[in-house]
Short mmCIF file of C-alpha atoms in Angstrom, two decimals:
data_model
loop_
_atom_site.label_atom_id
_atom_site.label_comp_id
_atom_site.label_asym_id
_atom_site.label_seq_id
_atom_site.Cartn_x
_atom_site.Cartn_y
_atom_site.Cartn_z
CA MET A 1 122.97 10.86 87.32
CA PHE A 2 124.17 13.52 89.72
CA GLY A 3 121.91 16.09 91.37
CA ASN A 4 122.53 19.03 93.69
CA GLU A 5 120.12 21.39 95.36
CA ARG A 6 120.94 24.69 97.03
CA ASP A 7 118.05 26.95 98.01
CA SER A 8 115.83 26.87 94.92
CA ILE A 9 118.56 25.72 92.52
CA ALA A 10 118.58 22.12 91.27
CA VAL A 11 120.92 20.43 88.78
CA HIS A 12 119.69 17.49 86.72
CA TYR A 13 121.10 15.31 83.97
CA PHE A 14 119.42 16.02 80.63
CA ASP A 15 118.87 12.67 78.93
CA PRO A 16 118.27 13.22 75.18
CA GLU A 17 116.49 9.87 74.89
CA ALA A 18 114.11 10.44 77.81
CA ALA A 19 113.49 14.20 77.56
CA SER A 20 109.89 15.31 77.09
CA PRO A 21 108.82 17.74 74.34
CA GLU A 22 108.45 20.36 77.09
CA ASP A 23 112.03 19.81 78.26
CA TRP A 24 113.32 20.07 74.69
CA ALA A 25 111.41 23.32 74.21
CA LYS A 26 112.93 24.72 77.41
CA LEU A 27 116.41 23.64 76.33
CA HIS A 28 116.04 25.26 72.91
CA SER A 29 114.85 28.50 74.49
CA PHE A 30 117.74 28.44 76.97
CA ARG A 31 120.45 27.68 74.40
CA ARG A 32 119.23 30.42 72.07
CA ALA A 33 119.25 32.96 74.89
CA ARG A 34 122.77 31.90 75.95
CA HIS A 35 123.95 31.98 72.34
CA ALA A 36 122.65 35.52 71.88
CA GLU A 37 124.46 36.63 75.04
CA ASP A 38 127.83 34.99 74.37
CA LEU A 39 127.94 34.87 70.55
CA PRO A 40 125.74 37.69 69.27
CA GLY A 41 125.16 37.65 65.54
CA GLU A 42 126.49 34.11 65.07
CA PRO A 43 124.27 31.48 63.38
CA VAL A 44 122.38 29.04 65.57
CA LEU A 45 121.79 25.36 64.80
CA PRO A 46 118.18 24.55 63.86
CA ASP A 47 116.32 22.74 66.62
CA ALA A 48 116.07 19.44 64.72
CA ASP A 49 119.80 19.43 63.96
CA PHE A 50 120.66 20.23 67.57
CA GLU A 51 118.49 17.37 68.83
CA ARG A 52 120.05 14.96 66.34
CA GLU A 53 123.56 15.97 67.45
CA LEU A 54 122.71 15.31 71.10
CA ARG A 55 121.39 11.86 70.21
CA LEU A 56 124.27 10.98 67.89
CA HIS A 57 126.40 8.02 68.95
CA ARG A 58 130.10 8.78 68.56
CA PRO A 59 132.44 5.80 68.69
CA LEU A 60 135.32 7.71 70.28
CA GLY A 61 133.71 10.20 72.65
CA GLU A 62 130.75 10.72 74.96
CA SER A 63 129.06 13.83 76.28
CA ARG A 64 126.67 14.55 79.14
CA ARG A 65 124.60 17.67 79.66
CA PHE A 66 123.43 18.89 83.05
CA ILE A 67 120.82 21.62 83.47
CA ALA A 68 120.49 24.00 86.40
CA THR A 69 116.87 24.94 87.09
CA ARG A 70 115.20 27.42 89.38
CA GLN A 71 111.46 27.18 89.89
CA GLY A 72 111.33 24.91 86.86
CA GLU A 73 113.11 27.28 84.49
CA PHE A 74 116.42 26.46 82.79
CA VAL A 75 119.02 28.97 84.04
CA GLY A 76 122.40 27.27 83.52
CA ASN A 77 124.09 24.26 81.99
CA LEU A 78 127.21 22.12 82.20
CA ILE A 79 128.43 20.05 79.26
CA LEU A 80 131.00 17.31 79.89
CA MET A 81 132.91 15.62 77.05
CA PHE A 82 135.20 12.66 77.57
CA ARG A 83 136.69 9.64 75.84
CA ARG A 84 134.39 6.66 75.45
CA ASP A 85 135.34 3.66 77.60
CA GLY A 86 136.59 0.79 75.47
CA SER A 87 137.64 2.98 72.55
CA PRO A 88 141.24 2.55 71.32
CA GLY A 89 143.69 4.23 73.68
CA CYS A 90 140.95 5.35 76.10
CA GLU A 91 143.33 4.78 79.03
CA ASP A 92 145.37 7.80 77.87
CA PHE A 93 142.32 10.02 78.45
CA ALA A 94 141.15 8.49 81.72
CA ALA A 95 142.19 11.47 83.86
CA HIS A 96 140.65 14.13 81.61
CA VAL A 97 137.27 15.70 80.99
CA ASP A 98 136.47 18.74 78.83
CA ALA A 99 133.84 21.06 80.30
CA ALA A 100 131.73 23.89 78.91
CA GLY A 101 128.52 25.70 79.75
CA GLY A 102 127.32 28.82 81.49
CA VAL A 103 124.56 30.74 83.25
CA LEU A 104 122.03 33.20 81.87
CA ARG A 105 123.37 36.71 82.37
CA ALA A 106 120.44 37.83 84.55
CA CYS A 107 120.98 34.85 86.86
CA ARG A 108 124.72 35.12 87.47
CA ARG A 109 126.35 35.58 90.89
CA GLN A 110 123.46 33.77 92.55
CA GLY A 111 125.11 30.42 93.25
CA ILE A 112 124.13 28.68 90.00
CA GLY A 113 127.68 28.43 88.69
CA ARG A 114 128.85 26.92 91.97
CA ALA A 115 126.00 24.38 91.89
CA LEU A 116 127.16 23.33 88.42
CA ALA A 117 130.77 23.20 89.65
CA ARG A 118 129.67 20.82 92.44
CA THR A 119 128.13 18.61 89.76
CA LEU A 120 131.44 18.65 87.89
CA LEU A 121 133.28 17.67 91.07
CA ALA A 122 130.86 14.80 91.74
CA PHE A 123 131.34 13.53 88.18
CA MET A 124 135.14 13.70 88.45
CA GLN A 125 135.13 11.91 91.78
CA ALA A 126 132.79 9.18 90.54
CA GLN A 127 134.90 8.52 87.43
CA GLY A 128 138.33 9.05 88.93
CA ARG A 129 139.13 11.99 86.67
CA THR A 130 141.62 14.54 87.95
CA THR A 131 141.78 17.31 85.29
CA ALA A 132 138.98 19.39 83.78
CA THR A 133 139.71 21.60 80.76
CA PHE A 134 137.65 24.70 79.90
CA LYS A 135 137.82 27.15 76.98
CA VAL A 136 136.39 30.63 77.64
CA HIS A 137 136.42 33.99 75.89
CA LEU A 138 134.31 36.39 77.98
CA PRO A 139 135.32 38.36 81.11
CA ASP A 140 132.73 36.59 83.30
CA GLY A 141 134.11 33.21 82.24
CA ASN A 142 137.69 34.22 83.00
CA ALA A 143 136.63 35.55 86.41
CA PHE A 144 134.79 32.33 87.26
CA MET A 145 137.82 30.26 86.29
CA ALA A 146 139.97 32.35 88.62
CA ALA A 147 137.44 31.92 91.44
CA LEU A 148 137.61 28.13 91.07
CA GLY A 149 141.40 28.12 91.04
CA ALA A 150 141.77 27.07 87.39
CA VAL A 151 145.10 27.82 85.72
CA GLY A 152 145.36 29.41 82.28
CA LYS A 153 147.36 27.01 80.12
CA TYR A 154 146.80 28.02 76.50
CA HIS A 155 146.11 31.30 74.71
CA SER A 156 144.57 31.35 71.25
CA ALA A 157 142.45 33.49 68.97
CA GLU A 158 139.65 33.03 66.48
CA ASN A 159 140.71 34.81 63.30
CA ARG A 160 138.52 35.62 60.31
CA LEU A 161 139.25 36.42 56.69
CA ARG A 162 137.00 38.20 54.20
CA LEU A 163 137.40 36.42 50.88
CA ASP A 164 136.15 39.41 48.90
CA ALA A 165 139.25 41.33 50.07
CA LEU A 166 141.77 38.73 48.94
CA ASP A 167 144.56 39.50 46.49
CA TRP A 168 144.08 36.48 44.24
CA PRO A 169 147.11 37.14 41.96
CA SER A 170 149.37 37.19 45.03
CA LEU A 171 147.83 33.93 46.23
CA ALA A 172 148.59 32.33 42.87
CA ARG A 173 152.22 33.40 43.23
CA TRP A 174 152.38 31.83 46.69
CA ARG A 175 151.10 28.54 45.28
CA GLU A 176 153.43 28.62 42.26
CA ALA A 177 156.54 29.59 44.24
CA VAL A 178 157.17 26.03 45.42
CA PRO A 179 159.66 24.32 43.06
CA LEU A 180 157.76 21.05 42.81
CA ALA A 181 160.09 19.25 40.39
CA ALA A 182 163.28 20.37 42.09
CA ASP A 183 162.05 19.28 45.52
CA GLY A 184 160.34 16.12 44.34
CA LEU A 185 156.96 17.35 45.57
CA ARG A 186 153.51 16.73 44.14
CA TRP A 187 150.07 18.14 44.85
CA GLU A 188 147.22 16.00 46.15
CA VAL A 189 143.83 17.73 46.37
CA HIS A 190 140.45 16.44 47.57
CA ALA A 191 137.18 18.40 47.41
CA GLY A 192 133.95 17.16 48.99
CA ARG A 193 135.21 13.94 50.56
CA VAL A 194 138.54 12.18 50.97
CA PRO A 195 138.29 8.46 50.17
CA MET A 196 138.30 6.43 53.38
CA ALA A 197 141.16 4.27 52.19
CA ARG A 198 143.30 7.36 51.68
CA LEU A 199 142.26 8.83 55.03
CA GLY A 200 143.37 5.63 56.69
CA GLN A 201 146.87 6.16 55.29
CA LEU A 202 146.92 9.75 56.52
CA MET A 203 145.95 9.26 60.17
CA ALA A 204 149.54 8.66 61.38
CA PRO A 205 151.21 11.57 59.52
CA PHE A 206 148.38 13.94 60.47
CA SER A 207 148.70 12.90 64.13
CA ALA A 208 152.44 13.55 63.99
CA LEU A 209 151.86 17.00 62.47
CA ILE A 210 149.23 18.15 64.97
CA ASN A 211 151.40 17.12 67.89
CA GLU A 212 154.12 19.47 66.66
CA GLN A 213 151.81 22.49 67.10
CA PRO A 214 152.52 24.82 70.05
CA LEU A 215 150.26 24.16 73.05
CA ASP A 216 151.84 26.47 75.64
CA ALA A 217 151.54 24.69 79.02
CA LEU A 218 148.39 22.70 78.18
CA ASP A 219 148.49 19.21 79.71
CA VAL A 220 146.57 16.91 77.35
CA PRO A 221 147.04 13.38 76.02
CA ARG A 222 148.81 13.07 72.70
CA MET A 223 146.37 14.25 70.04
CA ARG A 224 145.42 11.80 67.37
CA TYR A 225 143.53 11.66 64.10
CA GLU A 226 141.34 8.55 64.02
CA LEU A 227 139.33 7.07 61.17
CA PRO A 228 136.12 6.28 63.14
CA GLY A 229 135.76 10.01 63.84
CA TYR A 230 135.83 10.73 60.12
CA VAL A 231 133.20 8.05 59.44
CA THR A 232 130.81 9.72 61.90
CA TRP A 233 131.62 13.21 60.58
CA TYR A 234 131.10 12.23 56.94
CA GLU A 235 127.80 10.51 57.75
CA ASP A 236 126.64 13.70 59.48
CA MET A 237 127.68 15.80 56.47
CA ASP A 238 125.78 13.42 54.19
CA ARG A 239 122.61 14.15 56.18
CA ARG A 240 122.82 17.94 56.52
CA GLY A 241 125.01 18.87 53.55
CA GLY A 242 128.67 19.69 53.79
CA GLU A 243 132.11 19.20 52.30
CA HIS A 244 135.62 18.44 53.48
CA PHE A 245 138.56 19.94 51.61
CA LEU A 246 142.11 18.64 51.85
CA VAL A 247 145.24 19.99 50.15
CA LEU A 248 148.53 18.10 50.47
CA LEU A 249 152.07 18.51 49.27
CA CYS A 250 153.62 15.05 49.22
CA HIS A 251 157.17 13.78 48.79
CA GLY A 252 156.75 10.16 47.79
CA ASP A 253 154.59 8.66 50.54
CA GLU A 254 155.56 11.42 52.97
CA VAL A 255 153.23 14.33 53.79
CA ALA A 256 155.37 17.45 53.59
CA ALA A 257 152.52 19.95 54.16
CA MET A 258 148.76 19.88 54.62
CA CYS A 259 145.78 22.20 54.92
CA ASP A 260 142.17 21.18 55.44
CA ALA A 261 138.84 22.98 55.73
CA SER A 262 135.14 22.22 55.91
CA TRP A 263 131.96 23.79 54.56
CA ASP A 264 128.51 23.42 56.14
CA ALA A 265 125.50 23.81 53.83
CA ARG A 266 123.47 25.27 56.72
CA PHE A 267 125.85 28.26 56.90
CA PRO A 268 126.87 28.59 53.24
CA GLU A 269 128.65 31.95 53.46
CA ARG A 270 131.43 30.68 55.73
CA VAL A 271 134.11 28.01 55.65
CA TYR A 272 136.05 26.63 58.61
CA GLN A 273 139.79 26.20 58.10
CA GLN A 274 141.25 23.57 60.39
CA LEU A 275 144.86 22.42 60.49
CA THR A 276 147.64 23.92 58.38
CA ALA A 277 150.97 22.23 59.11
CA VAL A 278 154.37 21.57 57.57
CA ALA A 279 156.59 18.63 58.51
CA ARG A 280 159.72 19.78 60.29
CA PRO A 281 162.24 18.91 57.49
CA TRP A 282 160.23 21.00 55.00
CA ARG A 283 159.82 24.21 56.98
CA GLY A 284 161.15 27.54 55.75
CA ARG A 285 160.44 26.79 52.08
CA GLY A 286 157.07 28.51 51.67
CA LEU A 287 155.01 25.32 51.81
CA ALA A 288 152.55 26.64 54.38
CA LYS A 289 151.79 29.65 52.19
CA ALA A 290 151.41 27.39 49.16
CA VAL A 291 148.89 24.98 50.71
CA LYS A 292 146.99 27.86 52.31
CA ALA A 293 146.73 29.63 48.96
CA ALA A 294 145.70 26.43 47.17
CA MET A 295 143.00 25.83 49.78
CA LEU A 296 141.55 29.32 49.39
CA GLU A 297 141.49 28.96 45.60
CA LEU A 298 139.82 25.54 45.90
CA VAL A 299 137.09 26.80 48.24
CA HIS A 300 136.45 29.88 46.09
CA THR A 301 136.13 27.78 42.94
CA ARG A 302 133.88 25.22 44.59
CA HIS A 303 131.74 27.71 46.55
CA PRO A 304 132.01 31.25 45.16
CA GLY A 305 129.34 32.38 47.62
CA VAL A 306 131.64 31.86 50.62
CA ARG A 307 132.40 35.23 52.19
CA THR A 308 134.32 34.37 55.36
CA MET A 309 137.00 31.88 56.39
CA ILE A 310 137.26 31.16 60.13
CA THR A 311 140.27 29.62 61.83
CA HIS A 312 141.87 29.33 65.27
CA ASN A 313 145.53 29.98 66.02
CA ALA A 314 147.74 29.70 69.06
CA HIS A 315 149.26 33.02 70.07
CA ALA A 316 152.58 31.18 70.26
CA ASN A 317 152.40 30.07 66.61
CA ALA A 318 154.19 33.11 65.18
CA PRO A 319 154.87 31.68 61.68
CA MET A 320 151.21 30.85 61.02
CA LEU A 321 150.01 34.13 62.51
CA SER A 322 152.38 35.96 60.17
CA ILE A 323 150.98 34.15 57.13
CA ASN A 324 147.41 34.82 58.24
CA GLU A 325 148.11 38.51 58.79
CA ARG A 326 149.56 38.82 55.29
CA LEU A 327 146.43 37.16 53.92
CA GLY A 328 144.23 39.63 55.76
CA PHE A 329 142.92 37.59 58.68
CA ALA A 330 141.68 39.78 61.53
CA ARG A 331 141.28 38.79 65.16
CA HIS A 332 137.65 38.18 66.01
CA ARG A 333 138.07 37.13 69.64
CA ASP A 334 140.60 35.87 72.15
CA ASP A 335 140.22 32.48 73.82
CA ARG A 336 141.86 31.14 76.96
CA THR A 337 142.00 27.48 77.87
CA TYR A 338 142.11 26.67 81.57
CA GLN A 339 142.78 23.46 83.44
CA LEU A 340 141.39 22.71 86.87
CA ASP A 341 142.70 20.05 89.24
CA ARG A 342 140.03 18.07 91.08
CA ALA A 343 141.59 18.70 94.49
CA VAL A 344 141.78 22.44 93.77
CA LEU A 345 138.10 22.44 92.72
CA ALA A 346 137.11 20.60 95.92
CA SER A 347 139.03 23.14 98.02
CA ALA A 348 137.43 26.09 96.20
CA LEU A 349 133.92 24.71 96.72
CA ALA A 350 134.64 23.97 100.37
CA ARG A 351 135.47 27.64 100.85
#
């Protein structure tokens, strides 16, 4: 536990297992207010689901939540996410921590953000971590990153597609344009769940594909798909209702192209499209368009009530942005990912 006090501001670790009903009620009120300020109009997790997520044990990662209070009221928070000690390959992540959070709009520029930043510094010093990574999308967040000395490393956007505006005949042509027989390709499609045995075979090729995506100057460990994460995710979907969709184009045992998406029964009018990728030897043949089209057709058939597809794209990923623009995706917001060196943070707080 780390605590800081400055004037009437205090920062405390929020322990999901020890929190009182009163503390949970304050946290729910705070998170709903922050959500309305930063993400107006977006759906909010029900209280019971939020509490379950905070208590959930994840085999690969941990998170800690710190709350800034003033006169007993919750006014800011800091969320830290990091690799679990003892998990496979945890040494690759030892220097890194992902950070998120914020301060209620009416309470900003009153020292609360700096108190939370001191808590971040104390955590990094105690654990020997040297790099904190933040993702922000609002002007106040960008300004605070600059004040701390963080460096913008990655520029991306959240893009959204209205399914009721899609040209379905054109999508069918995209899917059919791939000469399967001539190229020795075959479709593999999963709706709802992918069998665990098959997922186990796909972890290595998926990891190779995601590490070929443009990351600008972002300094992160090699990204990896790992089966224990899927086990936890599928168990969570079993509880609250949800589906995982996966579309592959395969050449023998090789994954030539892939596209996956997920649907959450709590927000039934939207679907979240995750990674679309084509292996380097297969690029320039229309495979990305084909798997993207097949995914949209699959989701529409399975859940005709879905109205919106949401995805995230690097600004540097021109080929995928071009495909999305032709489909009708529109930019919903811009995101910037910053990285902050521990020594730089210490210097900024000393000033």
